[in-house]
Structures are given as C-alpha cells and as structure tokens.
Short mmCIF file of C-alpha atoms and ligand atoms in Angstrom, two decimals:
data_model
loop_
_atom_site.label_atom_id
_atom_site.label_comp_id
_atom_site.label_asym_id
_atom_site.label_seq_id
_atom_site.Cartn_x
_atom_site.Cartn_y
_atom_site.Cartn_z
CA MET A 1 160.70 50.02 22.51
CA LEU A 2 163.70 49.26 25.06
CA ALA A 3 163.84 52.01 27.78
CA GLU A 4 167.54 52.29 26.94
CA ASN A 5 166.71 53.83 23.53
CA ARG A 6 163.53 55.79 24.09
CA THR A 7 164.04 59.29 23.41
CA VAL A 8 164.89 61.37 26.32
CA LEU A 9 162.87 64.68 25.79
CA LEU A 10 163.80 68.01 26.63
CA SER A 11 160.92 68.91 28.92
CA GLY A 12 158.25 66.58 28.86
CA PRO A 13 155.33 66.64 31.25
CA ASP A 14 155.19 64.82 34.30
CA ILE A 15 151.95 63.53 35.01
CA GLY A 16 151.08 60.87 37.51
CA PRO A 17 148.04 59.38 39.78
CA LEU A 18 147.25 62.60 41.77
CA GLU A 19 146.92 64.57 38.33
CA GLN A 20 144.33 61.37 37.06
CA GLU A 21 142.54 61.60 40.59
CA TYR A 22 141.87 65.40 40.51
CA VAL A 23 140.79 65.55 36.67
CA LEU A 24 138.46 62.43 37.27
CA ALA A 25 137.05 63.93 40.37
CA ALA A 26 136.08 66.88 38.16
CA LEU A 27 134.98 65.20 35.55
CA ARG A 28 132.73 63.22 37.82
CA SER A 29 131.32 66.34 39.62
CA GLY A 30 129.48 67.56 36.58
CA TRP A 31 131.53 70.77 36.28
CA VAL A 32 132.42 70.27 32.80
CA ALA A 33 131.10 73.43 31.76
CA PRO A 34 134.29 76.03 31.42
CA ALA A 35 133.49 77.64 35.09
CA GLY A 36 133.55 75.53 38.41
CA PRO A 37 134.80 74.97 41.82
CA ASP A 38 138.39 73.86 40.70
CA LEU A 39 138.90 77.03 38.65
CA ASP A 40 138.16 79.50 41.65
CA LEU A 41 140.15 77.19 43.92
CA PHE A 42 143.13 77.09 41.11
CA GLU A 43 143.19 80.99 40.93
CA ARG A 44 143.25 81.12 44.87
CA GLU A 45 145.84 78.52 45.39
CA ILE A 46 148.34 80.15 42.69
CA ALA A 47 147.85 83.69 44.15
CA ASP A 48 148.51 82.27 47.80
CA ARG A 49 151.62 80.61 46.21
CA VAL A 50 153.11 83.60 44.37
CA GLY A 51 151.51 85.77 47.28
CA VAL A 52 149.72 87.95 45.20
CA PRO A 53 146.01 89.03 45.79
CA HIS A 54 144.43 88.55 42.42
CA ALA A 55 144.57 85.68 39.74
CA VAL A 56 142.75 85.36 36.74
CA ALA A 57 143.03 81.97 34.98
CA VAL A 58 143.25 81.93 31.31
CA ASN A 59 143.87 79.29 28.38
CA SER A 60 147.43 80.38 27.75
CA GLY A 61 150.25 82.27 28.84
CA THR A 62 149.83 84.30 25.84
CA ALA A 63 146.56 85.28 26.45
CA ALA A 64 147.66 86.37 30.05
CA LEU A 65 150.34 88.48 28.57
CA HIS A 66 147.67 90.10 25.98
CA LEU A 67 145.32 90.86 29.02
CA ALA A 68 148.15 92.70 30.98
CA LEU A 69 148.93 94.91 28.46
CA LEU A 70 145.54 95.54 27.51
CA GLY A 71 144.84 96.27 30.98
CA ILE A 72 147.50 98.92 31.52
CA GLY A 73 146.43 100.76 28.29
CA VAL A 74 148.67 99.69 26.06
CA GLY A 75 147.40 100.10 22.56
CA PRO A 76 148.27 101.28 18.72
CA GLY A 77 151.27 103.67 18.55
CA ASP A 78 152.79 102.62 21.93
CA VAL A 79 156.24 101.45 22.32
CA VAL A 80 156.84 98.53 24.28
CA VAL A 81 160.17 97.37 25.56
CA VAL A 82 160.58 93.58 25.14
CA PRO A 83 163.83 91.62 25.65
CA THR A 84 164.89 90.01 22.42
CA MET A 85 165.80 87.02 24.14
CA THR A 86 162.74 85.30 24.62
CA PHE A 87 159.94 83.26 23.23
CA ALA A 88 157.73 84.84 20.37
CA ALA A 89 154.68 84.92 22.69
CA THR A 90 156.23 87.76 24.61
CA ALA A 91 156.63 90.00 21.38
CA ASN A 92 153.02 88.43 19.82
CA ALA A 93 151.25 89.60 22.83
CA VAL A 94 152.73 93.04 22.32
CA ALA A 95 151.66 93.06 18.50
CA TYR A 96 148.06 91.80 19.22
CA THR A 97 147.57 95.09 21.10
CA GLY A 98 148.75 97.31 18.04
CA ALA A 99 151.80 98.26 20.04
CA THR A 100 155.29 98.07 18.56
CA PRO A 101 157.97 96.13 20.25
CA VAL A 102 161.59 97.57 20.52
CA PHE A 103 163.85 94.62 21.49
CA VAL A 104 166.60 95.06 23.91
CA ASP A 105 169.73 92.61 24.36
CA CYS A 106 170.42 90.42 27.18
CA ASP A 107 172.93 89.97 29.93
CA PRO A 108 175.57 87.60 28.62
CA ALA A 109 175.78 85.67 31.81
CA THR A 110 172.05 85.09 32.43
CA GLY A 111 170.37 85.88 29.14
CA ASN A 112 167.89 88.31 31.00
CA LEU A 113 167.31 91.79 29.79
CA ASP A 114 170.41 93.79 30.24
CA PRO A 115 169.73 97.05 32.63
CA ASP A 116 172.14 99.04 31.08
CA LEU A 117 170.56 99.20 27.75
CA LEU A 118 167.03 99.93 29.04
CA PRO A 119 167.61 104.05 29.99
CA GLY A 120 167.74 105.13 26.64
CA LEU A 121 164.24 104.02 26.03
CA LEU A 122 162.35 104.80 28.93
CA GLY A 123 161.51 108.22 27.91
CA GLU A 124 159.06 106.77 25.18
CA ALA A 125 158.24 103.57 26.18
CA LYS A 126 154.50 102.88 27.24
CA ALA A 127 155.62 99.72 29.03
CA VAL A 128 158.57 97.47 29.81
CA LEU A 129 158.03 93.72 29.54
CA THR A 130 160.41 91.69 31.46
CA VAL A 131 160.95 87.99 30.89
CA ASP A 132 162.24 85.61 33.80
CA LEU A 133 164.37 83.39 31.14
CA TYR A 134 164.53 79.89 31.62
CA GLY A 135 163.16 80.21 35.30
CA SER A 136 165.52 82.99 36.43
CA CYS A 137 164.16 86.24 37.60
CA ALA A 138 165.19 89.16 35.80
CA ASP A 139 167.46 91.68 37.43
CA TYR A 140 164.40 93.62 39.16
CA ASP A 141 167.08 95.51 41.40
CA ARG A 142 167.83 97.65 38.64
CA ILE A 143 164.92 97.35 36.08
CA LEU A 144 162.09 98.31 38.54
CA PRO A 145 163.77 101.57 39.98
CA ALA A 146 164.72 102.82 36.51
CA ALA A 147 161.22 102.27 35.35
CA GLU A 148 159.49 103.62 38.02
CA ARG A 149 161.59 107.00 37.88
CA HIS A 150 160.38 107.36 34.33
CA GLY A 151 156.76 106.20 35.72
CA VAL A 152 156.58 103.47 32.92
CA PRO A 153 154.83 100.19 34.13
CA VAL A 154 156.23 96.70 34.01
CA ILE A 155 154.70 93.49 33.07
CA GLU A 156 156.53 90.56 34.33
CA ASP A 157 156.38 87.28 31.88
CA ALA A 158 156.80 84.68 34.34
CA ALA A 159 155.78 82.19 31.99
CA GLU A 160 159.03 80.10 32.59
CA ALA A 161 159.62 81.00 36.15
CA LEU A 162 156.72 79.89 38.87
CA GLY A 163 158.27 78.47 41.90
CA ALA A 164 161.36 80.99 41.37
CA ARG A 165 162.27 83.39 43.74
CA TYR A 166 164.44 86.76 42.88
CA ALA A 167 167.83 86.16 44.77
CA LYS A 168 170.30 87.63 42.47
CA SER A 169 171.17 91.17 42.87
CA PRO A 170 173.84 93.57 41.47
CA TYR A 171 174.66 94.66 44.98
CA ALA A 172 175.11 90.77 45.99
CA LYS A 173 179.07 91.47 45.96
CA SER A 174 178.49 93.97 48.43
CA PRO A 175 176.14 92.34 50.89
CA ASP A 176 175.75 95.40 53.43
CA LYS A 177 173.26 96.87 50.34
CA LYS A 178 170.13 95.05 50.79
CA SER A 179 167.67 94.41 48.05
CA PRO A 180 164.06 95.45 48.57
CA TYR A 181 163.08 92.46 46.13
CA LYS A 182 165.15 89.53 47.73
CA ASN A 183 163.12 86.49 48.22
CA ARG A 184 159.88 87.65 46.29
CA ALA A 185 158.45 85.11 44.01
CA ALA A 186 158.38 85.27 40.23
CA GLY A 187 154.96 86.45 39.19
CA SER A 188 154.90 88.93 41.88
CA PHE A 189 156.94 91.95 39.97
CA GLY A 190 155.58 94.86 38.11
CA ARG A 191 151.87 95.89 37.64
CA ALA A 192 150.83 92.42 36.25
CA ALA A 193 152.10 89.09 35.53
CA ALA A 194 151.85 86.28 33.31
CA LEU A 195 152.29 82.49 34.00
CA SER A 196 151.92 79.78 31.69
CA PHE A 197 150.89 76.20 31.89
CA ASN A 198 151.71 74.98 28.80
CA GLY A 199 152.60 71.15 28.48
CA ASN A 200 156.44 71.91 28.43
CA LYS A 201 156.36 74.41 31.29
CA ILE A 202 157.28 73.65 35.00
CA MET A 203 153.73 72.64 35.59
CA THR A 204 151.11 72.18 33.11
CA THR A 205 147.21 72.02 32.56
CA SER A 206 148.19 70.91 28.91
CA GLY A 207 147.55 74.47 28.00
CA GLY A 208 146.81 77.56 29.94
CA GLY A 209 147.93 80.45 31.85
CA MET A 210 147.09 82.96 34.45
CA LEU A 211 147.58 86.74 35.19
CA LEU A 212 148.53 87.70 38.46
CA THR A 213 148.25 91.32 40.25
CA ALA A 214 147.82 93.76 43.05
CA ASP A 215 145.24 95.69 41.07
CA PRO A 216 141.78 94.85 41.74
CA GLU A 217 140.56 96.75 38.72
CA LEU A 218 143.02 95.36 36.51
CA ALA A 219 141.98 91.71 37.33
CA ALA A 220 138.45 92.87 37.22
CA ARG A 221 139.24 94.16 33.90
CA ALA A 222 141.21 91.20 32.42
CA ARG A 223 138.44 88.94 33.74
CA HIS A 224 135.80 90.70 31.87
CA LEU A 225 138.03 90.86 28.27
CA ALA A 226 138.73 87.13 28.92
CA THR A 227 134.98 86.30 28.76
CA GLN A 228 133.85 88.20 25.62
CA ALA A 229 133.26 91.26 27.62
CA ARG A 230 130.01 90.14 28.14
CA LEU A 231 128.19 92.71 30.63
CA PRO A 232 126.13 91.49 33.49
CA ALA A 233 122.73 91.33 31.76
CA GLU A 234 120.13 88.25 31.13
CA HIS A 235 120.38 88.81 27.33
CA TYR A 236 123.99 88.74 26.20
CA GLU A 237 125.18 92.48 26.30
CA HIS A 238 128.49 93.68 25.02
CA ALA A 239 129.87 97.26 24.67
CA GLU A 240 133.43 96.37 23.25
CA ILE A 241 135.14 93.49 21.69
CA GLY A 242 136.22 90.60 23.95
CA TYR A 243 138.08 87.39 24.05
CA ASN A 244 137.25 83.84 24.78
CA TYR A 245 140.46 83.64 27.01
CA ARG A 246 139.13 81.66 30.07
CA LEU A 247 140.72 78.51 31.39
CA SER A 248 138.19 75.54 31.92
CA ASN A 249 137.43 73.74 35.17
CA LEU A 250 138.71 70.56 33.94
CA LEU A 251 142.06 72.00 33.28
CA ALA A 252 142.18 74.01 36.43
CA ALA A 253 141.51 70.48 38.28
CA LEU A 254 144.83 69.38 36.57
CA GLY A 255 146.62 72.59 37.64
CA ARG A 256 145.61 72.05 41.29
CA ALA A 257 147.00 68.49 41.12
CA GLN A 258 150.38 69.70 39.38
CA LEU A 259 150.78 72.49 42.10
CA CYS A 260 150.39 70.22 45.01
CA ARG A 261 153.50 68.66 43.11
CA LEU A 262 155.36 71.79 42.10
CA ASP A 263 157.97 71.80 44.97
CA GLU A 264 158.85 68.13 44.39
CA MET A 265 159.24 68.84 40.44
CA ILE A 266 161.49 71.83 40.89
CA GLU A 267 163.67 69.73 43.27
CA ARG A 268 164.22 67.09 40.50
CA ARG A 269 165.01 69.71 37.78
CA ARG A 270 167.47 71.14 40.29
CA ALA A 271 169.04 67.63 40.63
CA VAL A 272 169.32 67.47 36.89
CA ARG A 273 170.89 70.92 36.74
CA ASP A 274 173.29 69.86 39.48
CA GLY A 275 174.37 67.03 37.39
CA TYR A 276 175.00 69.18 34.49
CA ALA A 277 177.02 71.72 36.37
CA LYS A 278 179.16 68.82 37.75
CA VAL A 279 180.03 67.14 34.17
CA PHE A 280 180.81 70.48 32.90
CA ALA A 281 182.35 72.18 35.84
CA HIS A 282 185.97 71.62 34.51
CA VAL A 283 185.51 72.47 30.72
CA ASP A 284 187.10 75.81 29.81
CA GLY A 285 184.79 77.67 27.70
CA VAL A 286 181.41 76.09 28.78
CA LEU A 287 178.75 78.23 30.66
CA LEU A 288 175.59 77.58 32.23
CA PRO A 289 173.72 80.68 31.82
CA GLY A 290 171.76 81.61 34.99
CA ALA A 291 172.74 78.27 36.71
CA ASP A 292 174.47 79.95 39.62
CA ASP A 293 171.01 81.42 40.67
CA PRO A 294 170.11 79.43 43.69
CA ALA A 295 166.33 80.62 43.63
CA ALA A 296 165.71 79.65 40.29
CA ASN A 297 163.00 76.85 39.45
CA CYS A 298 165.57 75.49 36.87
CA TRP A 299 162.98 75.04 34.41
CA LEU A 300 165.52 74.52 31.35
CA THR A 301 169.18 73.95 31.73
CA GLY A 302 171.41 75.22 28.96
CA ILE A 303 175.31 75.60 27.94
CA VAL A 304 176.81 78.05 26.04
CA VAL A 305 179.99 77.17 24.36
CA ASP A 306 182.90 79.33 23.31
CA PRO A 307 184.26 77.12 20.48
CA GLU A 308 187.62 79.01 20.50
CA ARG A 309 188.23 77.60 24.06
CA THR A 310 186.48 74.13 23.80
CA GLY A 311 187.68 73.35 20.61
CA TRP A 312 184.18 71.96 19.62
CA PRO A 313 180.92 73.91 18.67
CA ALA A 314 177.71 73.40 20.56
CA ARG A 315 176.24 71.48 17.56
CA ASP A 316 178.84 68.65 17.77
CA LEU A 317 177.66 68.16 21.05
CA ALA A 318 173.65 68.21 19.96
CA ALA A 319 174.88 65.79 17.23
CA HIS A 320 176.51 63.32 19.65
CA LEU A 321 173.57 63.38 21.59
CA ALA A 322 171.08 63.30 18.68
CA ALA A 323 172.56 59.97 17.69
CA ARG A 324 171.92 58.59 21.14
CA ASN A 325 168.38 59.55 20.91
CA VAL A 326 168.82 62.36 23.48
CA GLU A 327 166.81 65.50 22.65
CA THR A 328 168.58 69.02 22.73
CA ARG A 329 167.58 72.27 21.36
CA PRO A 330 169.51 75.45 20.83
CA LEU A 331 168.47 78.56 23.02
CA PHE A 332 165.73 80.80 21.75
CA LYS A 333 166.39 82.69 18.57
CA PRO A 334 166.27 86.13 19.45
CA MET A 335 163.09 88.30 18.16
CA HIS A 336 165.16 90.63 16.42
CA LEU A 337 166.59 87.92 14.08
CA GLN A 338 163.02 86.41 13.43
CA PRO A 339 161.66 87.23 9.71
CA VAL A 340 158.26 88.50 11.42
CA PHE A 341 159.97 91.05 13.14
CA ALA A 342 162.53 92.10 10.74
CA GLY A 343 162.63 95.78 10.71
CA ALA A 344 161.73 96.12 14.23
CA ARG A 345 163.99 98.86 16.39
CA ALA A 346 166.20 96.84 18.42
CA VAL A 347 169.03 97.84 20.93
CA LEU A 348 171.78 95.29 20.93
CA SER A 349 175.08 94.62 22.44
CA GLY A 350 175.36 90.79 20.48
CA ALA A 351 175.00 88.78 23.56
CA ALA A 352 171.62 87.48 22.55
CA GLU A 353 172.90 86.36 19.07
CA HIS A 354 176.20 84.93 20.89
CA LEU A 355 173.84 82.88 23.06
CA PHE A 356 171.76 81.72 20.44
CA ARG A 357 174.90 80.93 17.86
CA ASN A 358 176.55 78.68 20.80
CA GLY A 359 174.17 77.74 22.90
CA LEU A 360 171.98 74.25 23.76
CA ALA A 361 169.18 73.49 25.96
CA LEU A 362 169.75 70.33 27.58
CA PRO A 363 167.08 67.75 28.65
CA SER A 364 165.72 69.24 31.82
CA GLY A 365 162.14 67.75 32.64
CA SER A 366 161.19 66.75 36.24
CA ALA A 367 159.71 63.23 34.56
CA LEU A 368 163.20 62.28 33.49
CA THR A 369 164.06 59.15 35.28
CA GLY A 370 167.06 58.70 37.07
CA SER A 371 168.53 55.91 34.77
CA GLU A 372 167.62 58.56 31.81
CA VAL A 373 169.60 61.49 33.71
CA ARG A 374 172.66 59.25 33.98
CA ARG A 375 172.56 57.98 30.35
CA VAL A 376 172.57 61.73 29.15
CA LEU A 377 175.42 62.50 31.72
CA ASP A 378 177.63 59.55 30.50
CA ASP A 379 176.72 60.51 26.73
CA ILE A 380 178.13 64.06 27.63
CA ALA A 381 180.93 62.62 29.58
CA GLU A 382 181.66 60.35 26.72
CA PHE A 383 181.70 63.25 24.15
CA LEU A 384 183.97 65.38 26.56
CA GLU A 385 186.51 62.49 26.82
CA GLY A 386 186.62 62.33 23.12
CA HIS A 387 187.35 66.09 22.75
CA ARG A 388 189.93 66.60 25.43
C1 PLP B 1 155.97 79.51 26.96
C2 PLP B 1 156.02 80.85 27.02
C3 PLP B 1 154.99 81.96 26.81
C4 PLP B 1 153.59 81.58 26.39
O1 PLP B 1 153.03 80.63 27.11
P1 PLP B 1 151.76 79.90 26.49
O2 PLP B 1 150.87 79.46 27.45
O3 PLP B 1 152.33 78.87 25.33
O4 PLP B 1 151.17 80.89 25.60
C5 PLP B 1 155.44 83.43 26.89
N1 PLP B 1 156.46 83.75 27.18
C6 PLP B 1 157.56 82.95 27.50
C7 PLP B 1 158.77 83.29 28.00
C8 PLP B 1 157.26 81.42 27.43
O5 PLP B 1 158.23 80.58 27.55
#
C-alpha cells in the first residue's frame, strides 16, 4: 500500500531495534519461565524512574489496580470514589473487590476528577481512586489534603501517565503559595499507584502493568496475591485465594528497552501535541483538555468542540479525517453512562458528558512519522479552511 494511504493510528506501539535486541537476549538467556533477571531489573528501573521504593510487575494495569485496592483492604460493602471520566478498568477493578464505585464528575478544562465534588463523599468512602487522565496528573494539591483530613487512602491510576509530573496547581495564580507536590512523578501519589504497559500506552510490554508503593507490606502482599497466594513451602501451600497476575521475564525485557526510550517517546508525543495546539490556536470554540500542562506525558491529545461557537460538531471533523484514513476516537464514555454501571451512584456536574459528546482524540503516538503528522495537520487545516 502507498505510504500516503496507510491508516494513521491513534496511538500505536513504537518498537525498534533496541526492543528486538532486549527480547532476543532474554529469550537466548533461557529465562523463559515467568520469573527472571529482566523482571527484577524492570521493577527496580521503574521504581527508580518514578522515585518510589517498591514496584511489583504484573500482567496488566487492571491487575495492579485490583491488587492496590486489595492491599488497602477494600472489600465487599465498601464505597470507593471513582472518576466517571476514565477507562472501564478503573471501575472494574473496584467491582472485582466486591466494593461499590461511586462516580464523580470531572473538571471541564482537564477531564480530571473535580475536587469540588469530593468532600461530600469522604465521610463514607473507603478509598479514593484518582486517574491521571490522558497523561496529565489529577489535582493533588486539593485531593490529597482533603482525603487525608478524612483518613481516606488514595490510590492513583497512573496507567496513562508514566513520565508525567505534577505541575498544575490551583495555587498557580498566586506563585507565592508553594505546592508540596510540585514536580512529583505520576505513580508516586497516594498509598499505591498502578501503571499500564498495554499496547496503546506511552510505553508497552505488549501487555503488562506495575504496582508502585512506598509501603513494603503492601508491596509484599501484592506480590503474594499475584503469585496464587502460594506460601513458601516445598509442596504447594495456599491459605487464601490468589491470582495469576505476574508479568513474564520476556515481557519485562521489552519493557526495559522501552523505558530506555521513554523520554524520547514523550518528546515525540509533545511535538505532535504542539502541532495540534498550533493548528487550533485561532479557532474559537476548540479546547485541548489538559494541553496547557507543561509536565504532562502527552499520551493522547484530544479536542473539545463547542459547536455553537465553531459552527461544526466534532463528529464532522472525525468523518473528514476518517475519509482520509486518519483514526480518531471519541473521548472516554463516562462510567455513569455505561450500561454495566447503570444505576450506580454518581455525583455529576455534566462536565464529563460534555467532553464525551463533543470531544475527539487525535492521533498522538510516538511512532507517527513526520510525514504522517504533517498529513494529519494538513487534513485538519483543510477542514478548518472549509468551515470558516
Ligand atoms: C489502560 C488503562 C487501564 C488498564 O490498563 P491495562 O493494562 O489495559 O489493564 C486502567 N486505567 C486507565 C485509566 C487506563 O487508561
């Protein structure tokens, strides 16, 4: 097929010679059994990168979330606060424990949990899950102190945010007020955090995740549950139900190669985002949620369209791009609108639904070539030109 006509993907994996070298070396080393030296090194390297003492590599981000919730004692009958603007995995992990998610709406400018809606729930919540949506940290300056005042632990879903830091502060407008969290890495907030290395994330192990925590007991407990809760005995001894959640050594080798390239891949995604910011800069009624966050990892860049002001809805741009083999996707459909969570409690402002109805995620992957990026930007410019 002509390169010109190849579909431009939303967020495809970015794999090269370094990844091949690491995986082949692991294969040749004979460490094909799940455990092995690459797995231990991958945990150490991710922990060091994020600046957290303990890391447990698992086979998905969802598994990491599940183990984090179990690790802080979430179980049947508990209420867990979950941002409604997220991927289903966040809420599914809560459901696995038997606890009940209560969905909370988002800040319209970033899509992240709206801290103003939190206080009313902290009296009854067993835990608060935060999501660093599309690679931009949640508003920790306001969420963490509020949760702490009520003694409610926070679990950070940083599945989309490896490499991001916390920069945005509600105090930003008064620079004399310092944020204690400024510049802290995504994955270091709360009692434990979950990363994902799914194929579409900022870096991939083709499928995988990591639980991060400063609490050695929580890490040990997660490791135990992730290996079928097998007790140290020569025969197979089990005192409780466990899970088969560990990452394999071969996939950890792939992750180690990707981690070497993480900064380069983030820079690439940032350049793509800057291109979109430029092409939409003078379009009245188009907003790029979270795009003014200087410390985001720029995992996915999306737009939110106000059709009253632009004169066109987001789906028209999506159709224009689809006709030119450019993949786009709506922003996440909020959890409170999902059939599976119909009837769940939700504290709503309408912001998440607005993002869903009027949003569009644009191709953002680090594997996009320069000519693919130019092609998408030209296609958007052409659309805007025709809709002035
Ligand atoms: C991808 C993702 C997950 C789940 O990660 P998997 O590795 O696919 O299980 C969880 N939460 C969010 C917000 C995600 O985007």
